[in-house]
């Protein structure tokens, strides 16, 4: 049962901080977990020892570091709110240290799997198949974020450019390369796209128009189309997503000997540390190749 203090906190998050329903639901679950785990009196009666014991028990329950970090954040924000309202004179969560989170390696695909995915996309019927193969070709050729890919305008590709000018995070512009295969896919898609227009309907400015509120294809729909293509290609769909194509772009560049700074620029990363995670994926792959094929690495 939600306490009046938690209800007031959630209302403040909704009204003053414009928290989304998803965020509010997560906060409510996290605070409910703390209420249940702290025993009689819950959050309002807990002292530092009780809060630290509850937090320390999260890992023993098998919760991930990211989940524990989110629950810590929810509890700390709740207590700051209570201090501001004068409901408590102390913050028993002040000594909670954030759990260390090992950064997971990005999921990616092998070059052979990308080829299989492209083949499955190309096997699709008519206009839908042409659209999907263009999406996959563009994502893999340029490393675009899914938001950047789906927000492409027709004017960006009408003159068959070798590079796209992309406005990424923070409004920063960068060049995204297009290989010959991606450019041919775009040409074929533009023909099919224009042929589907009706004389009475105005042309959409988007390269991949749809009936969605945004006017263009949504990330969710793109992910659904990729899931089906993965199934058709014999690949576990859990391993495939629009973002995985971006990971494959970066990983395969590094495996091919590309400079890390170049990959950073192409991905639009502000910090090279963000790009460096791909070196671990590439190194793991190269180690596997050496261990499999080098004569001195094989067992007698």
mmCIF file with all atom_site columns, C-alpha atoms in Angstrom, residues 67-265:
data_model
loop_
_atom_site.group_PDB
_atom_site.id
_atom_site.type_symbol
_atom_site.label_atom_id
_atom_site.label_alt_id
_atom_site.label_comp_id
_atom_site.label_asym_id
_atom_site.label_entity_id
_atom_site.label_seq_id
_atom_site.pdbx_PDB_ins_code
_atom_site.Cartn_x
_atom_site.Cartn_y
_atom_site.Cartn_z
_atom_site.occupancy
_atom_site.B_iso_or_equiv
_atom_site.pdbx_formal_charge
_atom_site.auth_seq_id
_atom_site.auth_comp_id
_atom_site.auth_asym_id
_atom_site.auth_atom_id
_atom_site.pdbx_PDB_model_num
ATOM 1   C CA . UNK A 1 67  ? 18.453 -2.169  -10.860 1.00 0.00 ? 67  UNK A CA 1
ATOM 2   C CA . UNK A 1 68  ? 20.116 -1.585  -7.488  1.00 0.00 ? 68  UNK A CA 1
ATOM 3   C CA . UNK A 1 69  ? 21.437 1.770   -8.717  1.00 0.00 ? 69  UNK A CA 1
ATOM 4   C CA . UNK A 1 70  ? 17.957 2.809   -9.819  1.00 0.00 ? 70  UNK A CA 1
ATOM 5   C CA . UNK A 1 71  ? 16.458 1.843   -6.445  1.00 0.00 ? 71  UNK A CA 1
ATOM 6   C CA . UNK A 1 72  ? 19.170 3.765   -4.646  1.00 0.00 ? 72  UNK A CA 1
ATOM 7   C CA . UNK A 1 73  ? 18.368 6.817   -6.751  1.00 0.00 ? 73  UNK A CA 1
ATOM 8   C CA . UNK A 1 74  ? 14.647 6.537   -6.037  1.00 0.00 ? 74  UNK A CA 1
ATOM 9   C CA . UNK A 1 75  ? 15.169 6.252   -2.280  1.00 0.00 ? 75  UNK A CA 1
ATOM 10  C CA . UNK A 1 76  ? 17.672 9.104   -2.146  1.00 0.00 ? 76  UNK A CA 1
ATOM 11  C CA . UNK A 1 77  ? 15.387 11.416  -4.104  1.00 0.00 ? 77  UNK A CA 1
ATOM 12  C CA . UNK A 1 78  ? 12.476 10.465  -1.844  1.00 0.00 ? 78  UNK A CA 1
ATOM 13  C CA . UNK A 1 79  ? 14.429 11.368  1.286   1.00 0.00 ? 79  UNK A CA 1
ATOM 14  C CA . UNK A 1 80  ? 15.564 14.679  -0.201  1.00 0.00 ? 80  UNK A CA 1
ATOM 15  C CA . UNK A 1 81  ? 11.898 15.441  -0.834  1.00 0.00 ? 81  UNK A CA 1
ATOM 16  C CA . UNK A 1 82  ? 11.032 14.502  2.751   1.00 0.00 ? 82  UNK A CA 1
ATOM 17  C CA . UNK A 1 83  ? 13.747 16.834  4.063   1.00 0.00 ? 83  UNK A CA 1
ATOM 18  C CA . UNK A 1 84  ? 12.383 19.670  1.949   1.00 0.00 ? 84  UNK A CA 1
ATOM 19  C CA . UNK A 1 85  ? 8.863  19.053  3.236   1.00 0.00 ? 85  UNK A CA 1
ATOM 20  C CA . UNK A 1 86  ? 10.062 18.904  6.846   1.00 0.00 ? 86  UNK A CA 1
ATOM 21  C CA . UNK A 1 87  ? 8.841  15.333  7.320   1.00 0.00 ? 87  UNK A CA 1
ATOM 22  C CA . UNK A 1 88  ? 12.296 14.126  8.364   1.00 0.00 ? 88  UNK A CA 1
ATOM 23  C CA . UNK A 1 89  ? 15.227 15.885  9.924   1.00 0.00 ? 89  UNK A CA 1
ATOM 24  C CA . UNK A 1 90  ? 17.826 13.513  8.464   1.00 0.00 ? 90  UNK A CA 1
ATOM 25  C CA . UNK A 1 91  ? 18.602 11.567  5.303   1.00 0.00 ? 91  UNK A CA 1
ATOM 26  C CA . UNK A 1 92  ? 19.310 7.918   6.203   1.00 0.00 ? 92  UNK A CA 1
ATOM 27  C CA . UNK A 1 93  ? 20.290 7.157   2.604   1.00 0.00 ? 93  UNK A CA 1
ATOM 28  C CA . UNK A 1 94  ? 23.143 9.655   2.457   1.00 0.00 ? 94  UNK A CA 1
ATOM 29  C CA . UNK A 1 95  ? 25.867 7.024   2.894   1.00 0.00 ? 95  UNK A CA 1
ATOM 30  C CA . UNK A 1 96  ? 24.603 4.616   0.253   1.00 0.00 ? 96  UNK A CA 1
ATOM 31  C CA . UNK A 1 97  ? 27.295 4.117   -2.363  1.00 0.00 ? 97  UNK A CA 1
ATOM 32  C CA . UNK A 1 98  ? 26.314 3.452   -5.941  1.00 0.00 ? 98  UNK A CA 1
ATOM 33  C CA . UNK A 1 99  ? 26.929 -0.185  -6.955  1.00 0.00 ? 99  UNK A CA 1
ATOM 34  C CA . UNK A 1 100 ? 29.744 -0.715  -9.396  1.00 0.00 ? 100 UNK A CA 1
ATOM 35  C CA . UNK A 1 101 ? 28.392 -1.536  -12.804 1.00 0.00 ? 101 UNK A CA 1
ATOM 36  C CA . UNK A 1 102 ? 30.535 -3.377  -15.291 1.00 0.00 ? 102 UNK A CA 1
ATOM 37  C CA . UNK A 1 103 ? 29.809 -1.898  -18.658 1.00 0.00 ? 103 UNK A CA 1
ATOM 38  C CA . UNK A 1 104 ? 28.328 -4.647  -20.837 1.00 0.00 ? 104 UNK A CA 1
ATOM 39  C CA . UNK A 1 105 ? 29.898 -5.303  -24.196 1.00 0.00 ? 105 UNK A CA 1
ATOM 40  C CA . UNK A 1 106 ? 27.649 -4.272  -27.069 1.00 0.00 ? 106 UNK A CA 1
ATOM 41  C CA . UNK A 1 107 ? 25.788 -7.020  -28.886 1.00 0.00 ? 107 UNK A CA 1
ATOM 42  C CA . UNK A 1 108 ? 26.818 -7.306  -32.490 1.00 0.00 ? 108 UNK A CA 1
ATOM 43  C CA . UNK A 1 109 ? 26.637 -9.563  -35.525 1.00 0.00 ? 109 UNK A CA 1
ATOM 44  C CA . UNK A 1 110 ? 29.293 -11.262 -37.610 1.00 0.00 ? 110 UNK A CA 1
ATOM 45  C CA . UNK A 1 111 ? 29.808 -10.126 -41.183 1.00 0.00 ? 111 UNK A CA 1
ATOM 46  C CA . UNK A 1 112 ? 28.240 -13.369 -42.366 1.00 0.00 ? 112 UNK A CA 1
ATOM 47  C CA . UNK A 1 113 ? 25.151 -12.715 -40.228 1.00 0.00 ? 113 UNK A CA 1
ATOM 48  C CA . UNK A 1 114 ? 24.803 -9.213  -41.637 1.00 0.00 ? 114 UNK A CA 1
ATOM 49  C CA . UNK A 1 115 ? 24.900 -10.712 -45.135 1.00 0.00 ? 115 UNK A CA 1
ATOM 50  C CA . UNK A 1 116 ? 22.225 -13.239 -44.129 1.00 0.00 ? 116 UNK A CA 1
ATOM 51  C CA . UNK A 1 117 ? 20.075 -10.435 -42.714 1.00 0.00 ? 117 UNK A CA 1
ATOM 52  C CA . UNK A 1 118 ? 20.461 -8.416  -45.908 1.00 0.00 ? 118 UNK A CA 1
ATOM 53  C CA . UNK A 1 119 ? 19.509 -11.481 -47.948 1.00 0.00 ? 119 UNK A CA 1
ATOM 54  C CA . UNK A 1 120 ? 16.385 -12.033 -45.864 1.00 0.00 ? 120 UNK A CA 1
ATOM 55  C CA . UNK A 1 121 ? 15.429 -8.370  -46.173 1.00 0.00 ? 121 UNK A CA 1
ATOM 56  C CA . UNK A 1 122 ? 15.968 -8.463  -49.954 1.00 0.00 ? 122 UNK A CA 1
ATOM 57  C CA . UNK A 1 123 ? 13.712 -11.519 -50.224 1.00 0.00 ? 123 UNK A CA 1
ATOM 58  C CA . UNK A 1 124 ? 10.753 -9.504  -48.972 1.00 0.00 ? 124 UNK A CA 1
ATOM 59  C CA . UNK A 1 125 ? 7.937  -8.770  -51.351 1.00 0.00 ? 125 UNK A CA 1
ATOM 60  C CA . UNK A 1 126 ? 7.543  -5.508  -53.237 1.00 0.00 ? 126 UNK A CA 1
ATOM 61  C CA . UNK A 1 127 ? 7.733  -2.095  -51.655 1.00 0.00 ? 127 UNK A CA 1
ATOM 62  C CA . UNK A 1 128 ? 8.051  -3.387  -48.103 1.00 0.00 ? 128 UNK A CA 1
ATOM 63  C CA . UNK A 1 129 ? 11.081 -5.484  -49.006 1.00 0.00 ? 129 UNK A CA 1
ATOM 64  C CA . UNK A 1 130 ? 12.762 -2.562  -50.744 1.00 0.00 ? 130 UNK A CA 1
ATOM 65  C CA . UNK A 1 131 ? 12.155 -0.345  -47.727 1.00 0.00 ? 131 UNK A CA 1
ATOM 66  C CA . UNK A 1 132 ? 13.592 -2.880  -45.278 1.00 0.00 ? 132 UNK A CA 1
ATOM 67  C CA . UNK A 1 133 ? 16.744 -3.596  -47.264 1.00 0.00 ? 133 UNK A CA 1
ATOM 68  C CA . UNK A 1 134 ? 17.316 0.160   -47.604 1.00 0.00 ? 134 UNK A CA 1
ATOM 69  C CA . UNK A 1 135 ? 16.959 0.600   -43.858 1.00 0.00 ? 135 UNK A CA 1
ATOM 70  C CA . UNK A 1 136 ? 19.408 -2.223  -43.124 1.00 0.00 ? 136 UNK A CA 1
ATOM 71  C CA . UNK A 1 137 ? 21.880 -1.091  -45.801 1.00 0.00 ? 137 UNK A CA 1
ATOM 72  C CA . UNK A 1 138 ? 21.855 2.506   -44.510 1.00 0.00 ? 138 UNK A CA 1
ATOM 73  C CA . UNK A 1 139 ? 22.182 1.501   -40.857 1.00 0.00 ? 139 UNK A CA 1
ATOM 74  C CA . UNK A 1 140 ? 25.081 -0.866  -41.526 1.00 0.00 ? 140 UNK A CA 1
ATOM 75  C CA . UNK A 1 141 ? 26.855 1.359   -44.053 1.00 0.00 ? 141 UNK A CA 1
ATOM 76  C CA . UNK A 1 142 ? 26.755 4.550   -42.003 1.00 0.00 ? 142 UNK A CA 1
ATOM 77  C CA . UNK A 1 143 ? 26.414 3.618   -38.323 1.00 0.00 ? 143 UNK A CA 1
ATOM 78  C CA . UNK A 1 144 ? 23.483 5.992   -37.896 1.00 0.00 ? 144 UNK A CA 1
ATOM 79  C CA . UNK A 1 145 ? 21.506 6.003   -34.669 1.00 0.00 ? 145 UNK A CA 1
ATOM 80  C CA . UNK A 1 146 ? 17.988 4.712   -35.271 1.00 0.00 ? 146 UNK A CA 1
ATOM 81  C CA . UNK A 1 147 ? 16.548 8.172   -34.555 1.00 0.00 ? 147 UNK A CA 1
ATOM 82  C CA . UNK A 1 148 ? 18.888 9.692   -37.139 1.00 0.00 ? 148 UNK A CA 1
ATOM 83  C CA . UNK A 1 149 ? 18.096 7.018   -39.719 1.00 0.00 ? 149 UNK A CA 1
ATOM 84  C CA . UNK A 1 150 ? 14.319 7.260   -39.448 1.00 0.00 ? 150 UNK A CA 1
ATOM 85  C CA . UNK A 1 151 ? 14.367 11.069  -39.449 1.00 0.00 ? 151 UNK A CA 1
ATOM 86  C CA . UNK A 1 152 ? 16.216 11.248  -42.782 1.00 0.00 ? 152 UNK A CA 1
ATOM 87  C CA . UNK A 1 153 ? 14.554 13.527  -45.299 1.00 0.00 ? 153 UNK A CA 1
ATOM 88  C CA . UNK A 1 154 ? 14.184 12.759  -48.982 1.00 0.00 ? 154 UNK A CA 1
ATOM 89  C CA . UNK A 1 155 ? 16.210 15.841  -49.887 1.00 0.00 ? 155 UNK A CA 1
ATOM 90  C CA . UNK A 1 156 ? 19.226 14.329  -48.107 1.00 0.00 ? 156 UNK A CA 1
ATOM 91  C CA . UNK A 1 157 ? 19.519 11.481  -50.631 1.00 0.00 ? 157 UNK A CA 1
ATOM 92  C CA . UNK A 1 158 ? 17.970 12.802  -53.855 1.00 0.00 ? 158 UNK A CA 1
ATOM 93  C CA . UNK A 1 159 ? 21.307 13.557  -55.508 1.00 0.00 ? 159 UNK A CA 1
ATOM 94  C CA . UNK A 1 160 ? 22.885 10.184  -54.692 1.00 0.00 ? 160 UNK A CA 1
ATOM 95  C CA . UNK A 1 161 ? 25.440 11.528  -52.181 1.00 0.00 ? 161 UNK A CA 1
ATOM 96  C CA . UNK A 1 162 ? 28.469 9.564   -51.059 1.00 0.00 ? 162 UNK A CA 1
ATOM 97  C CA . UNK A 1 163 ? 27.974 11.013  -47.563 1.00 0.00 ? 163 UNK A CA 1
ATOM 98  C CA . UNK A 1 164 ? 25.006 12.091  -45.498 1.00 0.00 ? 164 UNK A CA 1
ATOM 99  C CA . UNK A 1 165 ? 25.131 15.206  -43.349 1.00 0.00 ? 165 UNK A CA 1
ATOM 100 C CA . UNK A 1 166 ? 23.646 14.097  -40.041 1.00 0.00 ? 166 UNK A CA 1
ATOM 101 C CA . UNK A 1 167 ? 22.640 16.251  -37.099 1.00 0.00 ? 167 UNK A CA 1
ATOM 102 C CA . UNK A 1 168 ? 23.200 14.095  -34.039 1.00 0.00 ? 168 UNK A CA 1
ATOM 103 C CA . UNK A 1 169 ? 23.134 14.555  -30.285 1.00 0.00 ? 169 UNK A CA 1
ATOM 104 C CA . UNK A 1 170 ? 23.636 18.100  -29.096 1.00 0.00 ? 170 UNK A CA 1
ATOM 105 C CA . UNK A 1 171 ? 22.843 19.388  -32.585 1.00 0.00 ? 171 UNK A CA 1
ATOM 106 C CA . UNK A 1 172 ? 26.335 18.500  -33.795 1.00 0.00 ? 172 UNK A CA 1
ATOM 107 C CA . UNK A 1 173 ? 26.708 17.716  -37.484 1.00 0.00 ? 173 UNK A CA 1
ATOM 108 C CA . UNK A 1 174 ? 28.862 14.936  -38.889 1.00 0.00 ? 174 UNK A CA 1
ATOM 109 C CA . UNK A 1 175 ? 29.373 13.106  -42.164 1.00 0.00 ? 175 UNK A CA 1
ATOM 110 C CA . UNK A 1 176 ? 28.037 9.556   -42.458 1.00 0.00 ? 176 UNK A CA 1
ATOM 111 C CA . UNK A 1 177 ? 29.428 7.501   -45.363 1.00 0.00 ? 177 UNK A CA 1
ATOM 112 C CA . UNK A 1 178 ? 27.315 5.572   -47.867 1.00 0.00 ? 178 UNK A CA 1
ATOM 113 C CA . UNK A 1 179 ? 28.804 2.671   -49.780 1.00 0.00 ? 179 UNK A CA 1
ATOM 114 C CA . UNK A 1 180 ? 27.749 1.667   -53.284 1.00 0.00 ? 180 UNK A CA 1
ATOM 115 C CA . UNK A 1 181 ? 25.376 -1.014  -52.017 1.00 0.00 ? 181 UNK A CA 1
ATOM 116 C CA . UNK A 1 182 ? 23.523 1.426   -49.757 1.00 0.00 ? 182 UNK A CA 1
ATOM 117 C CA . UNK A 1 183 ? 23.288 4.019   -52.526 1.00 0.00 ? 183 UNK A CA 1
ATOM 118 C CA . UNK A 1 184 ? 21.793 1.480   -54.946 1.00 0.00 ? 184 UNK A CA 1
ATOM 119 C CA . UNK A 1 185 ? 19.268 0.434   -52.310 1.00 0.00 ? 185 UNK A CA 1
ATOM 120 C CA . UNK A 1 186 ? 18.275 4.077   -51.774 1.00 0.00 ? 186 UNK A CA 1
ATOM 121 C CA . UNK A 1 187 ? 17.768 4.596   -55.528 1.00 0.00 ? 187 UNK A CA 1
ATOM 122 C CA . UNK A 1 188 ? 15.512 1.544   -55.772 1.00 0.00 ? 188 UNK A CA 1
ATOM 123 C CA . UNK A 1 189 ? 13.548 2.603   -52.712 1.00 0.00 ? 189 UNK A CA 1
ATOM 124 C CA . UNK A 1 190 ? 13.003 6.143   -54.022 1.00 0.00 ? 190 UNK A CA 1
ATOM 125 C CA . UNK A 1 191 ? 11.487 4.744   -57.225 1.00 0.00 ? 191 UNK A CA 1
ATOM 126 C CA . UNK A 1 192 ? 9.135  2.492   -55.252 1.00 0.00 ? 192 UNK A CA 1
ATOM 127 C CA . UNK A 1 193 ? 8.334  5.256   -52.770 1.00 0.00 ? 193 UNK A CA 1
ATOM 128 C CA . UNK A 1 194 ? 7.426  7.744   -55.489 1.00 0.00 ? 194 UNK A CA 1
ATOM 129 C CA . UNK A 1 195 ? 5.378  5.159   -57.392 1.00 0.00 ? 195 UNK A CA 1
ATOM 130 C CA . UNK A 1 196 ? 3.209  4.586   -54.309 1.00 0.00 ? 196 UNK A CA 1
ATOM 131 C CA . UNK A 1 197 ? 2.189  8.242   -54.069 1.00 0.00 ? 197 UNK A CA 1
ATOM 132 C CA . UNK A 1 198 ? -1.317 9.233   -55.062 1.00 0.00 ? 198 UNK A CA 1
ATOM 133 C CA . UNK A 1 199 ? -1.887 12.408  -57.123 1.00 0.00 ? 199 UNK A CA 1
ATOM 134 C CA . UNK A 1 200 ? -4.038 13.967  -54.435 1.00 0.00 ? 200 UNK A CA 1
ATOM 135 C CA . UNK A 1 201 ? -1.688 13.337  -51.499 1.00 0.00 ? 201 UNK A CA 1
ATOM 136 C CA . UNK A 1 202 ? 1.177  15.745  -50.830 1.00 0.00 ? 202 UNK A CA 1
ATOM 137 C CA . UNK A 1 203 ? 4.637  14.234  -50.805 1.00 0.00 ? 203 UNK A CA 1
ATOM 138 C CA . UNK A 1 204 ? 6.053  13.479  -47.364 1.00 0.00 ? 204 UNK A CA 1
ATOM 139 C CA . UNK A 1 205 ? 9.395  15.110  -46.528 1.00 0.00 ? 205 UNK A CA 1
ATOM 140 C CA . UNK A 1 206 ? 10.569 11.891  -44.874 1.00 0.00 ? 206 UNK A CA 1
ATOM 141 C CA . UNK A 1 207 ? 12.564 9.192   -46.631 1.00 0.00 ? 207 UNK A CA 1
ATOM 142 C CA . UNK A 1 208 ? 10.577 6.506   -44.807 1.00 0.00 ? 208 UNK A CA 1
ATOM 143 C CA . UNK A 1 209 ? 7.073  7.985   -44.421 1.00 0.00 ? 209 UNK A CA 1
ATOM 144 C CA . UNK A 1 210 ? 4.341  6.312   -42.381 1.00 0.00 ? 210 UNK A CA 1
ATOM 145 C CA . UNK A 1 211 ? 1.007  7.035   -40.749 1.00 0.00 ? 211 UNK A CA 1
ATOM 146 C CA . UNK A 1 212 ? 2.630  7.438   -37.325 1.00 0.00 ? 212 UNK A CA 1
ATOM 147 C CA . UNK A 1 213 ? 2.238  10.719  -35.455 1.00 0.00 ? 213 UNK A CA 1
ATOM 148 C CA . UNK A 1 214 ? 5.818  11.636  -36.370 1.00 0.00 ? 214 UNK A CA 1
ATOM 149 C CA . UNK A 1 215 ? 5.050  11.155  -40.060 1.00 0.00 ? 215 UNK A CA 1
ATOM 150 C CA . UNK A 1 216 ? 7.866  8.649   -40.487 1.00 0.00 ? 216 UNK A CA 1
ATOM 151 C CA . UNK A 1 217 ? 8.578  5.028   -39.588 1.00 0.00 ? 217 UNK A CA 1
ATOM 152 C CA . UNK A 1 218 ? 8.915  4.458   -35.835 1.00 0.00 ? 218 UNK A CA 1
ATOM 153 C CA . UNK A 1 219 ? 11.793 2.665   -34.088 1.00 0.00 ? 219 UNK A CA 1
ATOM 154 C CA . UNK A 1 220 ? 9.307  0.107   -32.774 1.00 0.00 ? 220 UNK A CA 1
ATOM 155 C CA . UNK A 1 221 ? 8.089  -0.772  -36.262 1.00 0.00 ? 221 UNK A CA 1
ATOM 156 C CA . UNK A 1 222 ? 11.628 -0.962  -37.609 1.00 0.00 ? 222 UNK A CA 1
ATOM 157 C CA . UNK A 1 223 ? 12.536 -3.336  -34.765 1.00 0.00 ? 223 UNK A CA 1
ATOM 158 C CA . UNK A 1 224 ? 9.528  -5.531  -35.603 1.00 0.00 ? 224 UNK A CA 1
ATOM 159 C CA . UNK A 1 225 ? 10.567 -5.705  -39.248 1.00 0.00 ? 225 UNK A CA 1
ATOM 160 C CA . UNK A 1 226 ? 14.116 -6.636  -38.223 1.00 0.00 ? 226 UNK A CA 1
ATOM 161 C CA . UNK A 1 227 ? 12.812 -9.378  -35.930 1.00 0.00 ? 227 UNK A CA 1
ATOM 162 C CA . UNK A 1 228 ? 11.023 -11.019 -38.840 1.00 0.00 ? 228 UNK A CA 1
ATOM 163 C CA . UNK A 1 229 ? 14.058 -10.646 -41.114 1.00 0.00 ? 229 UNK A CA 1
ATOM 164 C CA . UNK A 1 230 ? 16.241 -12.239 -38.422 1.00 0.00 ? 230 UNK A CA 1
ATOM 165 C CA . UNK A 1 231 ? 13.855 -15.188 -38.134 1.00 0.00 ? 231 UNK A CA 1
ATOM 166 C CA . UNK A 1 232 ? 13.868 -15.577 -41.920 1.00 0.00 ? 232 UNK A CA 1
ATOM 167 C CA . UNK A 1 233 ? 17.676 -15.457 -41.881 1.00 0.00 ? 233 UNK A CA 1
ATOM 168 C CA . UNK A 1 234 ? 17.929 -18.119 -39.163 1.00 0.00 ? 234 UNK A CA 1
ATOM 169 C CA . UNK A 1 235 ? 19.274 -15.659 -36.567 1.00 0.00 ? 235 UNK A CA 1
ATOM 170 C CA . UNK A 1 236 ? 17.937 -15.371 -33.037 1.00 0.00 ? 236 UNK A CA 1
ATOM 171 C CA . UNK A 1 237 ? 15.823 -12.169 -33.167 1.00 0.00 ? 237 UNK A CA 1
ATOM 172 C CA . UNK A 1 238 ? 16.879 -11.370 -29.590 1.00 0.00 ? 238 UNK A CA 1
ATOM 173 C CA . UNK A 1 239 ? 20.350 -10.672 -31.022 1.00 0.00 ? 239 UNK A CA 1
ATOM 174 C CA . UNK A 1 240 ? 19.127 -8.228  -33.673 1.00 0.00 ? 240 UNK A CA 1
ATOM 175 C CA . UNK A 1 241 ? 17.915 -4.650  -33.300 1.00 0.00 ? 241 UNK A CA 1
ATOM 176 C CA . UNK A 1 242 ? 18.424 -1.321  -35.083 1.00 0.00 ? 242 UNK A CA 1
ATOM 177 C CA . UNK A 1 243 ? 21.132 -0.446  -32.550 1.00 0.00 ? 243 UNK A CA 1
ATOM 178 C CA . UNK A 1 244 ? 22.925 -3.757  -33.112 1.00 0.00 ? 244 UNK A CA 1
ATOM 179 C CA . UNK A 1 245 ? 23.442 -2.730  -36.738 1.00 0.00 ? 245 UNK A CA 1
ATOM 180 C CA . UNK A 1 246 ? 25.232 0.384   -35.466 1.00 0.00 ? 246 UNK A CA 1
ATOM 181 C CA . UNK A 1 247 ? 27.374 -1.838  -33.229 1.00 0.00 ? 247 UNK A CA 1
ATOM 182 C CA . UNK A 1 248 ? 28.182 -4.082  -36.197 1.00 0.00 ? 248 UNK A CA 1
ATOM 183 C CA . UNK A 1 249 ? 29.234 -1.047  -38.248 1.00 0.00 ? 249 UNK A CA 1
ATOM 184 C CA . UNK A 1 250 ? 31.721 0.057   -35.570 1.00 0.00 ? 250 UNK A CA 1
ATOM 185 C CA . UNK A 1 251 ? 33.015 -3.412  -34.703 1.00 0.00 ? 251 UNK A CA 1
ATOM 186 C CA . UNK A 1 252 ? 33.634 -4.442  -38.305 1.00 0.00 ? 252 UNK A CA 1
ATOM 187 C CA . UNK A 1 253 ? 35.448 -1.180  -39.029 1.00 0.00 ? 253 UNK A CA 1
ATOM 188 C CA . UNK A 1 254 ? 37.821 -1.788  -36.126 1.00 0.00 ? 254 UNK A CA 1
ATOM 189 C CA . UNK A 1 255 ? 38.305 -5.424  -37.135 1.00 0.00 ? 255 UNK A CA 1
ATOM 190 C CA . UNK A 1 256 ? 39.266 -4.160  -40.576 1.00 0.00 ? 256 UNK A CA 1
ATOM 191 C CA . UNK A 1 257 ? 41.945 -1.898  -39.115 1.00 0.00 ? 257 UNK A CA 1
ATOM 192 C CA . UNK A 1 258 ? 40.131 1.454   -38.905 1.00 0.00 ? 258 UNK A CA 1
ATOM 193 C CA . UNK A 1 259 ? 41.559 4.054   -36.533 1.00 0.00 ? 259 UNK A CA 1
ATOM 194 C CA . UNK A 1 260 ? 39.621 4.450   -33.279 1.00 0.00 ? 260 UNK A CA 1
ATOM 195 C CA . UNK A 1 261 ? 39.418 8.222   -33.735 1.00 0.00 ? 261 UNK A CA 1
ATOM 196 C CA . UNK A 1 262 ? 37.885 7.782   -37.159 1.00 0.00 ? 262 UNK A CA 1
ATOM 197 C CA . UNK A 1 263 ? 35.245 5.419   -35.752 1.00 0.00 ? 263 UNK A CA 1
ATOM 198 C CA . UNK A 1 264 ? 34.561 7.910   -32.963 1.00 0.00 ? 264 UNK A CA 1
ATOM 199 C CA . UNK A 1 265 ? 33.919 10.636  -35.530 1.00 0.00 ? 265 UNK A CA 1
#
